[in-house]
Structure formats: C-alpha cells, structure tokens
Coordinates of C-alpha atoms in Angstrom, one line a residue:
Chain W
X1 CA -41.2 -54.4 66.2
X2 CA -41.7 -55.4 62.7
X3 CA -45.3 -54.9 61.2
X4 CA -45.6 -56.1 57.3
X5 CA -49.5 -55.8 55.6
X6 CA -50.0 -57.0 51.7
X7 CA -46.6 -57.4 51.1
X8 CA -45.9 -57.9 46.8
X9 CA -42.6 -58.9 45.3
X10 CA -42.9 -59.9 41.7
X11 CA -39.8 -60.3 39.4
X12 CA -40.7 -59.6 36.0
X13 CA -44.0 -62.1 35.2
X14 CA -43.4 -64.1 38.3
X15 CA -44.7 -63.6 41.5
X16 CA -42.7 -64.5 44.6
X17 CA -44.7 -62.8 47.2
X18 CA -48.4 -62.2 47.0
X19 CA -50.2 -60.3 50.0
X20 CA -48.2 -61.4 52.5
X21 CA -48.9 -59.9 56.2
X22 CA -46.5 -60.6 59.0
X23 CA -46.0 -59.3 62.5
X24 CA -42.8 -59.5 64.6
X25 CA -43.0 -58.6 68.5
X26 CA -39.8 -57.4 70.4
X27 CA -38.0 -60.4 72.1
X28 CA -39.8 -62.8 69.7
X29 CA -37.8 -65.7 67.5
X30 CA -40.3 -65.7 64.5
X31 CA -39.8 -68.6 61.9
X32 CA -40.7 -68.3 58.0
X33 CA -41.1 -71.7 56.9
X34 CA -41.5 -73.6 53.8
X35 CA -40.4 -75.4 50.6
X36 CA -38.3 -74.0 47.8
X37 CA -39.6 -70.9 46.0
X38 CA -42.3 -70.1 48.0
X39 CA -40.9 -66.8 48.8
X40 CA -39.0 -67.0 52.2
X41 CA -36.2 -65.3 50.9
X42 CA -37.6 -62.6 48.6
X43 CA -39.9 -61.9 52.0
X44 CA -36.5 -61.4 54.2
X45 CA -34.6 -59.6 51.4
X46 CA -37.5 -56.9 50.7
X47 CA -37.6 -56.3 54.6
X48 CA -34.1 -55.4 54.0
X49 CA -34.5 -53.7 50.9
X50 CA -32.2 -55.6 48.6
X51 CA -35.4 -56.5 46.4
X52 CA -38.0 -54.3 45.3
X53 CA -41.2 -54.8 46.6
X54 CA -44.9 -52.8 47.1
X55 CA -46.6 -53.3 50.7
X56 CA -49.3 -51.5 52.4
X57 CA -47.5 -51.2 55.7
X58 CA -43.6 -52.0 56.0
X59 CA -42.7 -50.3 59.5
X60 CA -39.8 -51.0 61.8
X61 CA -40.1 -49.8 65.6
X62 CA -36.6 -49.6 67.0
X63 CA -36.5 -50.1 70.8
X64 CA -37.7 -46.9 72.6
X65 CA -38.6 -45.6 68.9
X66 CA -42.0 -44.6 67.1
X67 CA -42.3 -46.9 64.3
X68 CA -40.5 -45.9 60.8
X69 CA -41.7 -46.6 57.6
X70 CA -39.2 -48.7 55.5
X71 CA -40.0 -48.4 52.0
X72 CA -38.1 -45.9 50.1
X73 CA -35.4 -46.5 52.5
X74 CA -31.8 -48.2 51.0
X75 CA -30.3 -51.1 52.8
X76 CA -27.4 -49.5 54.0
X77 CA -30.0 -47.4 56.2
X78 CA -31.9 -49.5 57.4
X79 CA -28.8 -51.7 58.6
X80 CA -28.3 -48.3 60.7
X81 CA -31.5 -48.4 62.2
X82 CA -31.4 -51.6 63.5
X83 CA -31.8 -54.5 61.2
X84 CA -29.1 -57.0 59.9
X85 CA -29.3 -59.6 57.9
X86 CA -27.2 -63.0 57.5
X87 CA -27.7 -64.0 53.8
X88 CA -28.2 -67.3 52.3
X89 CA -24.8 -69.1 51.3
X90 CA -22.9 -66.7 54.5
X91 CA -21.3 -64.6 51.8
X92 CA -17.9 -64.1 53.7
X93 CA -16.1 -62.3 51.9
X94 CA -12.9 -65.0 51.4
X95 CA -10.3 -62.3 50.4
X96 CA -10.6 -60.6 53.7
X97 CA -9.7 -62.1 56.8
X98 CA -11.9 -63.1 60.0
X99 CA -11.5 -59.9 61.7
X100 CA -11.9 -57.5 58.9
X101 CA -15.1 -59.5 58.2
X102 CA -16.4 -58.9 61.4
X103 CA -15.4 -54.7 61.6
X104 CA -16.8 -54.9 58.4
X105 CA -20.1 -55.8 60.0
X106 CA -19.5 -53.1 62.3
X107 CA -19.7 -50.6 59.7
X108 CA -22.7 -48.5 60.2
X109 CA -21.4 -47.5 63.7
X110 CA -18.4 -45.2 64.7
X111 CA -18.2 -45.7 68.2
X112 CA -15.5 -47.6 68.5
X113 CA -15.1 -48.5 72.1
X114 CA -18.2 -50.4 71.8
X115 CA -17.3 -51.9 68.5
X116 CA -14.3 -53.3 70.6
X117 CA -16.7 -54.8 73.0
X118 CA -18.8 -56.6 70.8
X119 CA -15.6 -58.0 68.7
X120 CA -15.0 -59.5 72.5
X121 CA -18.0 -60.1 72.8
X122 CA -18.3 -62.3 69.2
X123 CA -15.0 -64.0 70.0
X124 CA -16.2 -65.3 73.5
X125 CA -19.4 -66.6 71.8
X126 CA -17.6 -68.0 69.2
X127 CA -14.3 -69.1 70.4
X128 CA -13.0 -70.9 66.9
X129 CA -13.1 -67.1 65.1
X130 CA -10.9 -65.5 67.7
X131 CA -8.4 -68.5 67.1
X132 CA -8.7 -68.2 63.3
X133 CA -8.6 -64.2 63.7
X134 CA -5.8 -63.2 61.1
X135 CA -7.1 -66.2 58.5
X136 CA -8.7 -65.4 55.5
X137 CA -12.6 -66.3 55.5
X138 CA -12.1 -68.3 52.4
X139 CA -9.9 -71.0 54.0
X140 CA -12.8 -71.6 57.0
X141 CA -14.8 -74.8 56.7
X142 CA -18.8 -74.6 55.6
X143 CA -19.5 -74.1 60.4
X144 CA -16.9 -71.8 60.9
X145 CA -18.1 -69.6 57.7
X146 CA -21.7 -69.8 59.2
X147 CA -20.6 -68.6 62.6
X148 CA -18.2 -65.9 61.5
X149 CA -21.4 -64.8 59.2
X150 CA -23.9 -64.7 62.1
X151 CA -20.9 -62.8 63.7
X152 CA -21.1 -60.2 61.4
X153 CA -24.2 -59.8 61.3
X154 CA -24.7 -59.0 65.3
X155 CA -21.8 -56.4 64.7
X156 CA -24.2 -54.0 63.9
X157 CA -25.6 -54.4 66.9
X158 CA -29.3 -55.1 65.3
X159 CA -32.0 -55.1 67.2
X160 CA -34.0 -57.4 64.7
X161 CA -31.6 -60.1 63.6
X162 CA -32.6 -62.0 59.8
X163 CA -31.3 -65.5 59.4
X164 CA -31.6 -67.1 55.7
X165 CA -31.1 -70.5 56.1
X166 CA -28.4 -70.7 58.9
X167 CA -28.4 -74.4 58.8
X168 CA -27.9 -75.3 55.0
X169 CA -25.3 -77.8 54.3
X170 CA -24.2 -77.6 57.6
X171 CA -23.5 -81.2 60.2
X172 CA -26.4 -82.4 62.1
X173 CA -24.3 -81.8 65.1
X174 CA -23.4 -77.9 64.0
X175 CA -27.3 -77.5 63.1
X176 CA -28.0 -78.2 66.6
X177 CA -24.9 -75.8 67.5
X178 CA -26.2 -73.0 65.6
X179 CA -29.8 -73.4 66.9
X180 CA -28.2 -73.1 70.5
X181 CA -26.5 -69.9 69.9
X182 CA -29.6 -68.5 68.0
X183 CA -31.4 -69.4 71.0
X184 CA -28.3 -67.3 73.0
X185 CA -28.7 -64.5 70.7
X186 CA -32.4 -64.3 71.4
X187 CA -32.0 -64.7 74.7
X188 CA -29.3 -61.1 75.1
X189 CA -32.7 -59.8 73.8
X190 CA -32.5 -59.6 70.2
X191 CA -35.5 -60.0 67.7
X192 CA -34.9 -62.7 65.0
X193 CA -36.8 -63.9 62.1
X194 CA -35.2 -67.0 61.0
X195 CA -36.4 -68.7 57.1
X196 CA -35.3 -72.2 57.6
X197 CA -36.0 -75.5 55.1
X198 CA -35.1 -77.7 58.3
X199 CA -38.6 -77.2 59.5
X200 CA -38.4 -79.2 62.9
X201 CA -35.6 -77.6 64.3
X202 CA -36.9 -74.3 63.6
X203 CA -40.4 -74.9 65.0
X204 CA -38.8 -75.8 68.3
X205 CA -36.9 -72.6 68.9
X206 CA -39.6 -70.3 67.5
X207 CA -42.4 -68.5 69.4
X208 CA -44.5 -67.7 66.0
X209 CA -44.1 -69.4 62.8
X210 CA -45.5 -68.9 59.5
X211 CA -45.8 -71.4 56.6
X212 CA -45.6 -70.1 53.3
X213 CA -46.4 -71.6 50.3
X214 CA -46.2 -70.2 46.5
X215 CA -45.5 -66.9 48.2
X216 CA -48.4 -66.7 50.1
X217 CA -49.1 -67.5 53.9
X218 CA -51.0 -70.8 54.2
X219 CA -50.7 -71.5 57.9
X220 CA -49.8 -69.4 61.1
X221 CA -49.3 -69.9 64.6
X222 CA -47.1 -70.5 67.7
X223 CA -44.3 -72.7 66.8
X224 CA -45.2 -75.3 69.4
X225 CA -48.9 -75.4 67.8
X226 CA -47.7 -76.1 64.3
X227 CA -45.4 -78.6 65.3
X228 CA -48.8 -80.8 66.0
X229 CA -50.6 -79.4 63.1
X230 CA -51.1 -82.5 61.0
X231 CA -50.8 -79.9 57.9
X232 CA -47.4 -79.1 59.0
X233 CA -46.3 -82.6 59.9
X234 CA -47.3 -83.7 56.8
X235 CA -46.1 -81.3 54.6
X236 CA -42.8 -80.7 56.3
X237 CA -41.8 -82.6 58.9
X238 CA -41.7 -85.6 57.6
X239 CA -45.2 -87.5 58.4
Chain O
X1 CA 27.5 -44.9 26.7
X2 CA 28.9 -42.7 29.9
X3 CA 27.6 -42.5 33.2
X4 CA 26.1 -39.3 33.3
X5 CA 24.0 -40.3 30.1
X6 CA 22.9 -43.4 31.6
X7 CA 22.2 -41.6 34.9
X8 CA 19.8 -39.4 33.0
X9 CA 18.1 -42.2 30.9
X10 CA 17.4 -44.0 34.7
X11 CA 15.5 -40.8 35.9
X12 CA 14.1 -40.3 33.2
X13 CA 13.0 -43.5 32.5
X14 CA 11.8 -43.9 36.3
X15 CA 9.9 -40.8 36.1
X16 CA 8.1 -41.8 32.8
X17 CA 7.0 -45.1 34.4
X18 CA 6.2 -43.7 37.5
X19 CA 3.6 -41.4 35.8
X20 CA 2.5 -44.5 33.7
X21 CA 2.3 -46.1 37.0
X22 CA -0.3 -43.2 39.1
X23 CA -1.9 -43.3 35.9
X24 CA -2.5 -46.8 36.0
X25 CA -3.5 -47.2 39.2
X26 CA -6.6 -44.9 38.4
X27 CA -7.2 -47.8 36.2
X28 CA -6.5 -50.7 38.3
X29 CA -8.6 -49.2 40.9
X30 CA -12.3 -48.5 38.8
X31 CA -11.9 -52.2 37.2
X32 CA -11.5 -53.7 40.8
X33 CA -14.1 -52.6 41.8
X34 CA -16.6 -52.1 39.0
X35 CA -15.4 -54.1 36.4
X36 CA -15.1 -51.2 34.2
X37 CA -12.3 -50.0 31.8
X38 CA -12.9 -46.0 32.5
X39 CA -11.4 -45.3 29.3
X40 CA -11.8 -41.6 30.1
X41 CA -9.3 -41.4 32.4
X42 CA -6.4 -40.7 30.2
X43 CA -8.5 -37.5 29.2
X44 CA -9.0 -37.0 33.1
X45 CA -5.2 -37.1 33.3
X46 CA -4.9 -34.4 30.2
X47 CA -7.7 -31.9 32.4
X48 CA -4.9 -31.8 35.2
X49 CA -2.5 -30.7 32.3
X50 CA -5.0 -28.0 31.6
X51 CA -5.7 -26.9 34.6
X52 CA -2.5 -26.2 36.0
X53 CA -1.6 -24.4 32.3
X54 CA -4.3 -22.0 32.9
X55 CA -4.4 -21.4 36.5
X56 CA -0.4 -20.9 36.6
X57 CA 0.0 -20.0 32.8
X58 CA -2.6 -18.0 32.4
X59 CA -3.7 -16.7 35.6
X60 CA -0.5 -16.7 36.8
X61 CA -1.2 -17.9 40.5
X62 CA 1.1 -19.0 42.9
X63 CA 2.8 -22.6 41.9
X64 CA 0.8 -24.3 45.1
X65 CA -2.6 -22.3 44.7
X66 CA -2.8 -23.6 41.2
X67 CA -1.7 -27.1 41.9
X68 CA -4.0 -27.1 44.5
X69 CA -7.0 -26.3 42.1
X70 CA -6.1 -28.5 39.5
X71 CA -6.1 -31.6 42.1
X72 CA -9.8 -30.3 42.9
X73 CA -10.8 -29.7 39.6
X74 CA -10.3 -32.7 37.6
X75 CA -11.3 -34.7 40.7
X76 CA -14.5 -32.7 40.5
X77 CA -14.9 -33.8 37.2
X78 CA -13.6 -37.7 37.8
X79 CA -16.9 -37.4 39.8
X80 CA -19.2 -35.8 37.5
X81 CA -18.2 -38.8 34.9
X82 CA -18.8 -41.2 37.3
X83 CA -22.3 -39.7 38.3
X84 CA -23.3 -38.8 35.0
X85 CA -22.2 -41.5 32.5
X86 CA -21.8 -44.2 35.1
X87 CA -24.3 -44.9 38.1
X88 CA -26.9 -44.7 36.0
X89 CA -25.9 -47.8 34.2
X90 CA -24.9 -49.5 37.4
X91 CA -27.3 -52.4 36.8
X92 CA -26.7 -52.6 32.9
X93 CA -24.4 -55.1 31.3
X94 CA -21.3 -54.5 31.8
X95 CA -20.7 -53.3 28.0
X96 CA -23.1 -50.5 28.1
X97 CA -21.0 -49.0 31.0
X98 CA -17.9 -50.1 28.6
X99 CA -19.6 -47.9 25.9
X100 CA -20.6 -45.0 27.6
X101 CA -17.1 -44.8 28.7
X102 CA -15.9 -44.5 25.2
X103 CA -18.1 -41.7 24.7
X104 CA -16.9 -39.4 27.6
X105 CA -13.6 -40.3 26.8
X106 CA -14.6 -38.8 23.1
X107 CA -16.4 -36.2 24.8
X108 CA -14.1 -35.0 26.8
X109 CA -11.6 -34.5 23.7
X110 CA -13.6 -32.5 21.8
X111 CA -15.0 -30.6 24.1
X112 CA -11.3 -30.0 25.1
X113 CA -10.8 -29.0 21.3
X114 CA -13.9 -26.6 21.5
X115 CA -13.1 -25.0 24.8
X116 CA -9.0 -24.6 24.6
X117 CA -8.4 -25.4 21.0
X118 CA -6.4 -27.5 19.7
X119 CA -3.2 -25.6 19.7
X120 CA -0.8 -26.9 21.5
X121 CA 0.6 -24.5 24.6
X122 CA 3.6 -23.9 25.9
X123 CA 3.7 -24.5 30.3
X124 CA 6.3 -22.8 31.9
X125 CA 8.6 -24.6 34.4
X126 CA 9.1 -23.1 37.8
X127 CA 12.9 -22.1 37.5
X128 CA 13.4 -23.2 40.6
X129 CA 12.4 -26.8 39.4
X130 CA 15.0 -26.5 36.4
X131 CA 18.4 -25.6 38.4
X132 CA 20.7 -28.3 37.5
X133 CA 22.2 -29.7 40.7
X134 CA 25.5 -31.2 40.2
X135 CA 27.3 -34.6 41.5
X136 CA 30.6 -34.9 40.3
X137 CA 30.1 -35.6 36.5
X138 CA 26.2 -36.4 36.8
X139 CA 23.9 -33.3 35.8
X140 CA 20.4 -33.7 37.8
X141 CA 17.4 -31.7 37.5
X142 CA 15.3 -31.0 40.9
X143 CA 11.8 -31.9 38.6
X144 CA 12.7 -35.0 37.5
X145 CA 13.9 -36.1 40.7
X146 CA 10.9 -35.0 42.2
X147 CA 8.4 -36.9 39.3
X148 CA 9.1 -40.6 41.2
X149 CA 9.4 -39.4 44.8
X150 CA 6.0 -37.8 44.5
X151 CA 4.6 -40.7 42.4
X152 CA 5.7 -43.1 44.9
X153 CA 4.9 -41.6 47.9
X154 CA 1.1 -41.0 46.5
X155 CA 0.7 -44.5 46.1
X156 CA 2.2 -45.5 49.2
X157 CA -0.1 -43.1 51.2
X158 CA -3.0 -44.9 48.6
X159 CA -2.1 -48.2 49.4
X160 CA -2.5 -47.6 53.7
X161 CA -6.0 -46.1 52.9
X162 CA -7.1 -48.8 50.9
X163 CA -5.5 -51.3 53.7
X164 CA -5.8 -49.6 56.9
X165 CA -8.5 -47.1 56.5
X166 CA -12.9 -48.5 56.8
X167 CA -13.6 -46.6 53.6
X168 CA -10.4 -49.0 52.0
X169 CA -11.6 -52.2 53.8
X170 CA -15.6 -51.3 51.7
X171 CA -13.4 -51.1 48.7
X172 CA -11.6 -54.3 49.5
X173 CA -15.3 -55.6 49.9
X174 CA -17.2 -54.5 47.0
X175 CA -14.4 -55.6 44.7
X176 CA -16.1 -59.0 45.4
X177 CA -19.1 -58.7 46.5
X178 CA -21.4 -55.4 45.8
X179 CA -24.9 -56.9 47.9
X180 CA -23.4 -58.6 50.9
X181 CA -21.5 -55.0 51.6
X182 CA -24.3 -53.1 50.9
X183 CA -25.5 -55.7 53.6
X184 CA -22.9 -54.4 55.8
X185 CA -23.9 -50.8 56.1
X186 CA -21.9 -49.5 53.7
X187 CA -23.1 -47.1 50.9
X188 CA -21.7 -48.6 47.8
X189 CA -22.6 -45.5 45.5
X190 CA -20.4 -43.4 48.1
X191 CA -17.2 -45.4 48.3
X192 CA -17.4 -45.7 44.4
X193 CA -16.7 -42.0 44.1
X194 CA -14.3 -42.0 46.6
X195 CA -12.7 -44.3 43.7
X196 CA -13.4 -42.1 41.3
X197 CA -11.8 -39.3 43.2
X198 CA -9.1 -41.0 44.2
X199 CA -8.2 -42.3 41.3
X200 CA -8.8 -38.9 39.6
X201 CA -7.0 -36.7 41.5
X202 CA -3.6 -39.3 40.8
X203 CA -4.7 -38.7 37.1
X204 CA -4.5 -34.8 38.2
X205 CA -1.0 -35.5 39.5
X206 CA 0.3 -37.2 37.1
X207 CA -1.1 -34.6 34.6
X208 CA 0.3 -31.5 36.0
X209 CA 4.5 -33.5 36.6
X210 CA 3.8 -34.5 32.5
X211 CA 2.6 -30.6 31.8
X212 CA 5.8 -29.7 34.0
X213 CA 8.1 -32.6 32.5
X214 CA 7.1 -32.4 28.8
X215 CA 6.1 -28.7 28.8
X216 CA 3.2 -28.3 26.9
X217 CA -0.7 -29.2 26.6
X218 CA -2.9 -30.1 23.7
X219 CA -6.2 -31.5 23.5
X220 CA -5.1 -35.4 22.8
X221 CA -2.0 -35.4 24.9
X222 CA -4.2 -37.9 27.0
X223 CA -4.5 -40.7 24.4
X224 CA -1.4 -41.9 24.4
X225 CA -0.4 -42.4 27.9
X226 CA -3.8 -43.6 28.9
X227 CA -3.5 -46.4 26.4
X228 CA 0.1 -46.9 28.1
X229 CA -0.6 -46.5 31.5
X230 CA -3.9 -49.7 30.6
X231 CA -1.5 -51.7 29.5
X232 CA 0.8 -51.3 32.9
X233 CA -2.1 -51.7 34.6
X234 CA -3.0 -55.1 32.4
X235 CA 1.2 -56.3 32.6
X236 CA 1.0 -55.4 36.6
X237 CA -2.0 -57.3 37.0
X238 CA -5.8 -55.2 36.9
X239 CA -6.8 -54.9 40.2
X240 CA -3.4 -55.0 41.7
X241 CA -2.2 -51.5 42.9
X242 CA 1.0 -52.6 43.5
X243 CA 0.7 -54.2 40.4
X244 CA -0.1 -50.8 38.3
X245 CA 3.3 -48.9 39.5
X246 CA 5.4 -51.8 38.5
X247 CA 3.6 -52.4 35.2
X248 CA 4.5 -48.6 34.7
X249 CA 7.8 -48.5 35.8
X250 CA 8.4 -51.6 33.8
X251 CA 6.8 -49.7 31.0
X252 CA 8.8 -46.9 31.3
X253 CA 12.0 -48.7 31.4
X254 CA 11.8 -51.0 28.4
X255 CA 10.6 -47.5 26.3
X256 CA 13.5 -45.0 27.6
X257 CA 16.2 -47.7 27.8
X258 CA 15.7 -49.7 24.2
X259 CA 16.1 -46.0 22.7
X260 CA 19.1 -45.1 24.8
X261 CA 20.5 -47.9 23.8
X262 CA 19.3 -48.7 20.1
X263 CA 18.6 -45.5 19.1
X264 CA 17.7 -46.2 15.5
X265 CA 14.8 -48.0 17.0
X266 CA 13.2 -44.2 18.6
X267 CA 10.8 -44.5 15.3
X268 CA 8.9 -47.8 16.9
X269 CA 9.2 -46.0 20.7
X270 CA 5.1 -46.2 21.0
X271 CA 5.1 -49.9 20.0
X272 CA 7.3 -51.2 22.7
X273 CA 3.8 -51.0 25.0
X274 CA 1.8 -52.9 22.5
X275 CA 4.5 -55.7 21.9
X276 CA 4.7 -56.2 25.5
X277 CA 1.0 -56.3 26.0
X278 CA 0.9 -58.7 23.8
X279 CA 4.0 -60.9 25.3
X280 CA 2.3 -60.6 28.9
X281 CA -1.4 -62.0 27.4
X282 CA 0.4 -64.9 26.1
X283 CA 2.6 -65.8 28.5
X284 CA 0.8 -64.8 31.7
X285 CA -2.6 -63.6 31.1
X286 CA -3.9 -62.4 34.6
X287 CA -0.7 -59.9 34.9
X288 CA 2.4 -59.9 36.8
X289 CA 0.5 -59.6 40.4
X290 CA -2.7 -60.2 39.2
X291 CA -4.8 -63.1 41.3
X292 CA -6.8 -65.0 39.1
X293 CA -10.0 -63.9 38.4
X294 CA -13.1 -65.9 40.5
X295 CA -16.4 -66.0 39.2
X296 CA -18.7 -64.8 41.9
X297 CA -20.6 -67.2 43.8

C-alpha cells in the first residue's frame, strides 16, 4: 500500500531522516518506533506532505488502484486519495465544536449520505463524542480530545490511517483504551502506521515494526520478533 | 433641534456606519484568518467607486449591468492582490506581508492617479434613488434608506456562510490553525481567496452606495474611510464580524451625531475615529467583541 525507498528530510543543517526505506502492506498495523528526535514524526509528516522531503520511491496504492507517486503532491490531495493523519498534540481545533470537528474531517468528500453514516458510525465507536456533540473541543479532557482526533481522522474515510503518538499524556487505562480501538480500526480493514514512544504497547498490536534511531532505520521486523530482540528490550522496553 | 433634522442625522449617521461597518468587515475577515492588516483594501473599496463611475457614468450602462461589473471587477482585483503581493509571502514574517501591503495600497493610488487622474468626478444618482418620500413632517430619501438595509442584509447573508456553509467552517478553522486543516482536506490557498473575494466584493458595495451617497470619485477617496472602517474593525473587536458592523455603526454615530449636535466641532469631524481608537486601546484592548487573542499551541 505504502512503498518508501531512500527517504531524506533535512531541515536546514540538520538531518532528521537519512535514507529511510519502509514498506506498508494493505490490512497491516505498522509501528515506527523510537526515542525522541530520531525522525518518527518528520517520516509520518513527509508521507503526508506537510514537510519537504527527497525520496527515491514515495508511492501510495489505493485499494483496487495502480500505485501513485506522492511527491509533488499537496496534503490536501493526498488526504483525497486516501491517507489521513492524526497529528501529534490531537490539534482539535477548541473554537469549534465536536461535531464541526468531525465534518471538518469529512472534508475531502461530498457525498454526504455517507458522511452521515460514518458521523454514526464515529459516535457508536465513540460513545462519549456523541454525548459531548454541541461542546466545544477545547472544553474536552486530554482522552476525549484523543478520540474525537482519531475521529476525525477516519472521517475521511482513509484507507491508510497515521497515528503520531496516540497515547501521549494520556491514563494508563485510556492507553490501553486507545490501543483497543486502533486494534478495531484495523480490524474494519484499515492500514495504519502508528509512531509511538510507548514502545511495548505498540509492539503488541503491530504486525511490522521499525526502530529508528538518529533518523535512520536500525532494526526491523515483525512486532512479536522485536519484542524478544534483546536490542529492543534494552533500548526501549525497559530491560 | 426638530424631528425631521434628527430623523435625517439617524440615517445618515446609520448609513455612514454601516459603510464603515461592510468596509470593516473586509478587514476583520483577512486578519482572522491571516494575521494580516490588508491595508489596500480601503483602495479596493475606492476601485468599486470607479467602476461603477465609468461603467454607468461613462459608459452609460444600465444601473444593474454596471453594478454588477463593478462587484466582479474589484473582486477580481481583491484576488489579484492577494495572489500577487500576498501568497507568495505566505511563509514570511508576518511584517513582510504587513509591508507589501503598504505598497499595493500605494500602488494602487497612483496607479489610480495615472490611469483616471486625479480630478475628482462627478457620479450621477439614479433619479429614481433621489425622490424624496414623505412621512408627515420627515423628508426621506429612497438611497439612504437603502445604504443600511443593503449593508446589513450583506452581512447577514456573510455571517450564515461563514457559520453554516463547509467553505465558512475551513475559515472558522484556519483562523486557528493553518496545518491541522490543511490536514483536513482543505485547500488553504483556496479558501483564502474566497476571503479575499468576499471581503472584496463588500469593499465593492460599499464603494459604489459612497460613489452614489457622496457623489463623486477621486483617486484618495479610499484613505480616509479605510483608516475609519480599521479602527471599527479594532473598537468591534478584529476578527469579530459582528464585531466590524458595530464598531462602524458606532463609528458612524459618534461622527454624524457630535456635529449635529455641536456643530462648531465639524472642523475635528476626522478625529472623532482616532480619539476613540485610542479610548478603546486603553480601556479594552481586544475590542468590544473581540476574544482574547491565544497564542497557538
């Protein structure tokens, strides 16, 4: 679904990402991991296209699609073909309320029977939005932000789904929650690539996983494989 | 002071500040969203002036035709100022886009002086517009009637698009945050010229009732009440639309009534703007309706 070869980003002298090659099947939860600054977001937000970047290969095969090239390509477009992104820090936008978040999410589509339908279908998976509807996003608490934000970001109906760092600052018992509905998510048949600093948790749910480190990948594999690797365990899981 | 004389100082002062007000809100608007002080739009407002002086005037079309091509001229060229001197400082500090502003504002003057001259012209009012209708002892002239009703009911029809329309709820968006809605779908460049336009062709309105209202054109005639119609927009709140029409009608008030009723003070009549700026950025610094300002997160 996603194919990345010799990915660059460099911001000014520094530089985030250096040669980085990834591969995202269709069905597949795929995990970036790794510590701060070595390039998990920049990675995410150049497949998106919010940060310049050079690559060999950046292609995107929608379902039932031949694979499109992505570079040159604006955010906003490629949010129509398929991808979405959840940012780092859920930027809800705290002047406008629940719902108008959430059609705002919907805003690459115009059919609007099926916009409908997944508003439904958002409120059934999380019921705390549909009761907090007419609220402002601002006056939500850190859980309910992160829900209504991975709301959002499914009302585009993308078929590959980016999560930057879903679980930050969140409860231990929400982490959990939001790894269960990523899991959900997955499950309806989305793609997702998930950067996450909680390293266990997202090891567990993922069916490939790549370690980074200084913007390069160090270590690949199955998620299940890396949660044994004693390089892994070491470095980021705690011993 | 009798009541047909106040009667006509209350339209008149409504209609003033009701044209400070759709000017305003052209100003409100572009700062919401960009941060920007688009201090060409009170020479935007004079284009609409022009055009309907020469398509009516001087081609002598049909009151609606011309009307109709002014609104589509200047909002051509709120466009071409926005493309042009604007998006492609979109990622500059926020003063270069301040200074370029200055510029077209200055180059749209003088350009005005090279292209019509700086003669001022006389417009002709539609006789139609100018037939006093009478109500007992009150005198009432169909145009200045018409300057609020039209004002209003442009903002009103305004205010549902930018609350009940998608392309309003991106505006409402990118007023705070310009990545996460470009997250969303939306294409940012787009919606900002459908500010542009938007708040241009107001501009175009407002400058074809003033052409009408105070019948003549000249190069500068834009200075002064875009200066006036920023400081409604400040004393309403910037980034409030509401906000805008009452800072103007506000505005327009406190100028028309202190001269009706202290005439010897007409001298100072373009002060009365800068006094109250200066009253509202002590007392109550974000504006009547304005929310305080959040720093971004």
């Amino acid at each position: 679904m996603l194919e990345i070869r010799g990915l660059n980003v460099k911001y000014g002298a520094i530089h985030a990402v250096r040669d980085v090659c990834l591969s995202i099947g269709k069905g597949e939860i795929v995990t970036l991991i790794g510590a701060n600054g070595a390039g998990k977001s920049s990675t995410i937000r150049a497949i998106m296209g919010l940060t310049r970047c050079t690559a060999e290969t950046l292609s995107f095969t929608p379902p039932g699609q031949p694979p499109l090239d992505l570079q040159g390509r604006p955010a906003e477009e490629r949010v129509k073909m398929g991808i979405a992104l959840s940012p780092e820090g859920r930027r809800i936008l705290p002047h406008l309320t629940v719902e108008e978040n959430l059609y705002l999410g919907a805003y690459s589509r115009d059919d609007t029977d099926g916009i409908e339908e997944d508003l439904e279908h958002a409120y059934a998976l999380f019921p705390r939005l549909k009761e907090r509807r007419s609220q402002k996003g601002g006056t939500l608490s850190g859980g309910e932000q992160q829900m209504l934000a991975l709301a959002r970001a499914l009302m585009s109906r993308p078929s590959l789904l980016m999560l930057d760092e879903p679980s930050l600052g969140l409860a231990p018992f929400l982490v959990e929650e939001v790894f269960d509905i990523i899991q959900t998510i997955n499950r309806e048949g989305r793609t997702i690539l998930l950067v996450e600093q909680n390293a266990f948790a997202a090891l567990n749910i993922a069916h490939k996983a790549y370690v980074l480190e200084v913007g390069a990948v160090a270590i690949e594999g199955r998620g299940e494989d890396l949660l044994k690797d004693p390089r892994v365990q070491a470095a980021y899981l705690g011993g | 002071m009798t009541l047909n004389m106040f009667v006509q100082h209350f339209i008149n002062a409504l209609g003033l500040g009701s044209l400070y007000g759709l000017i305003a809100v052209g100003y409100t608007m572009v700062y919401g969203i960009l941060r920007l002080i688009n201090f060409a739009h009170g020479d935007i407002f004079m284009l609409g002036a022009y055009f309907v002086y020469f398509t009516t005037v001087v081609f002598k079309l049909p009151w609606l035709l011309g009307v109709g091509i002014s609104i589509i001229g200047v909002t051509v060229c709120g466009l071409l100022v926005d493309r042009i001197a604007y998006r492609p400082l979109r990622n500059a500090p926020r003063i270069s886009a301040l200074i370029s502003a200055i510029g077209v504002s200055f180059f749209i003057e003088n350009l005005a002086i090279v292209v019509f001259s700086g003669i001022p012209r006389p417009v002709v009012q539609p006789p139609l517009l100018m037939k006093p209708i009478v109500v007992g002892q009150v005198r009432l002239i169909p145009l200045g009637l018409m300057v609020p009703v039209i004002s209003f009911f442009l903002v009103g029809v305004l205010l549902w698009m930018v609350y009940k329309t998608k392309p309003g709820l991106a505006m409402r968006s990118i007023s705070f945050d310009i990545e996460t809605t470009r997250l969303m779908g939306v294409s940012v460049d787009r919606i900002i010229a459908l500010t542009f336009a938007l708040g241009s062709a107001l501009a175009a309105v407002a400058g074809i009732l003033w052409a009408l209202r105070y019948p003549r054109v000249e190069p500068f005639m834009g200075i002064f009440p875009g200066f006036k119609a920023f400081i409604a927009a400040v004393f309403g709140g910037i980034g409030s639309i509401p906000g805008a029409m009452v800072g103007g009608i506000i505005l327009g008030f406190v100028e028309i009534m202190s001269i009706a009723f202290f005439p010897h003070l007409s001298g100072y009549k373009d002060a009365f703007a800068f006094v109250l700026l200066i009253f509202i950025l002590l007392i109550k610094p974000t504006g009547l309706m304005g929310e305080k300002l959040e720093d971004k997160i």
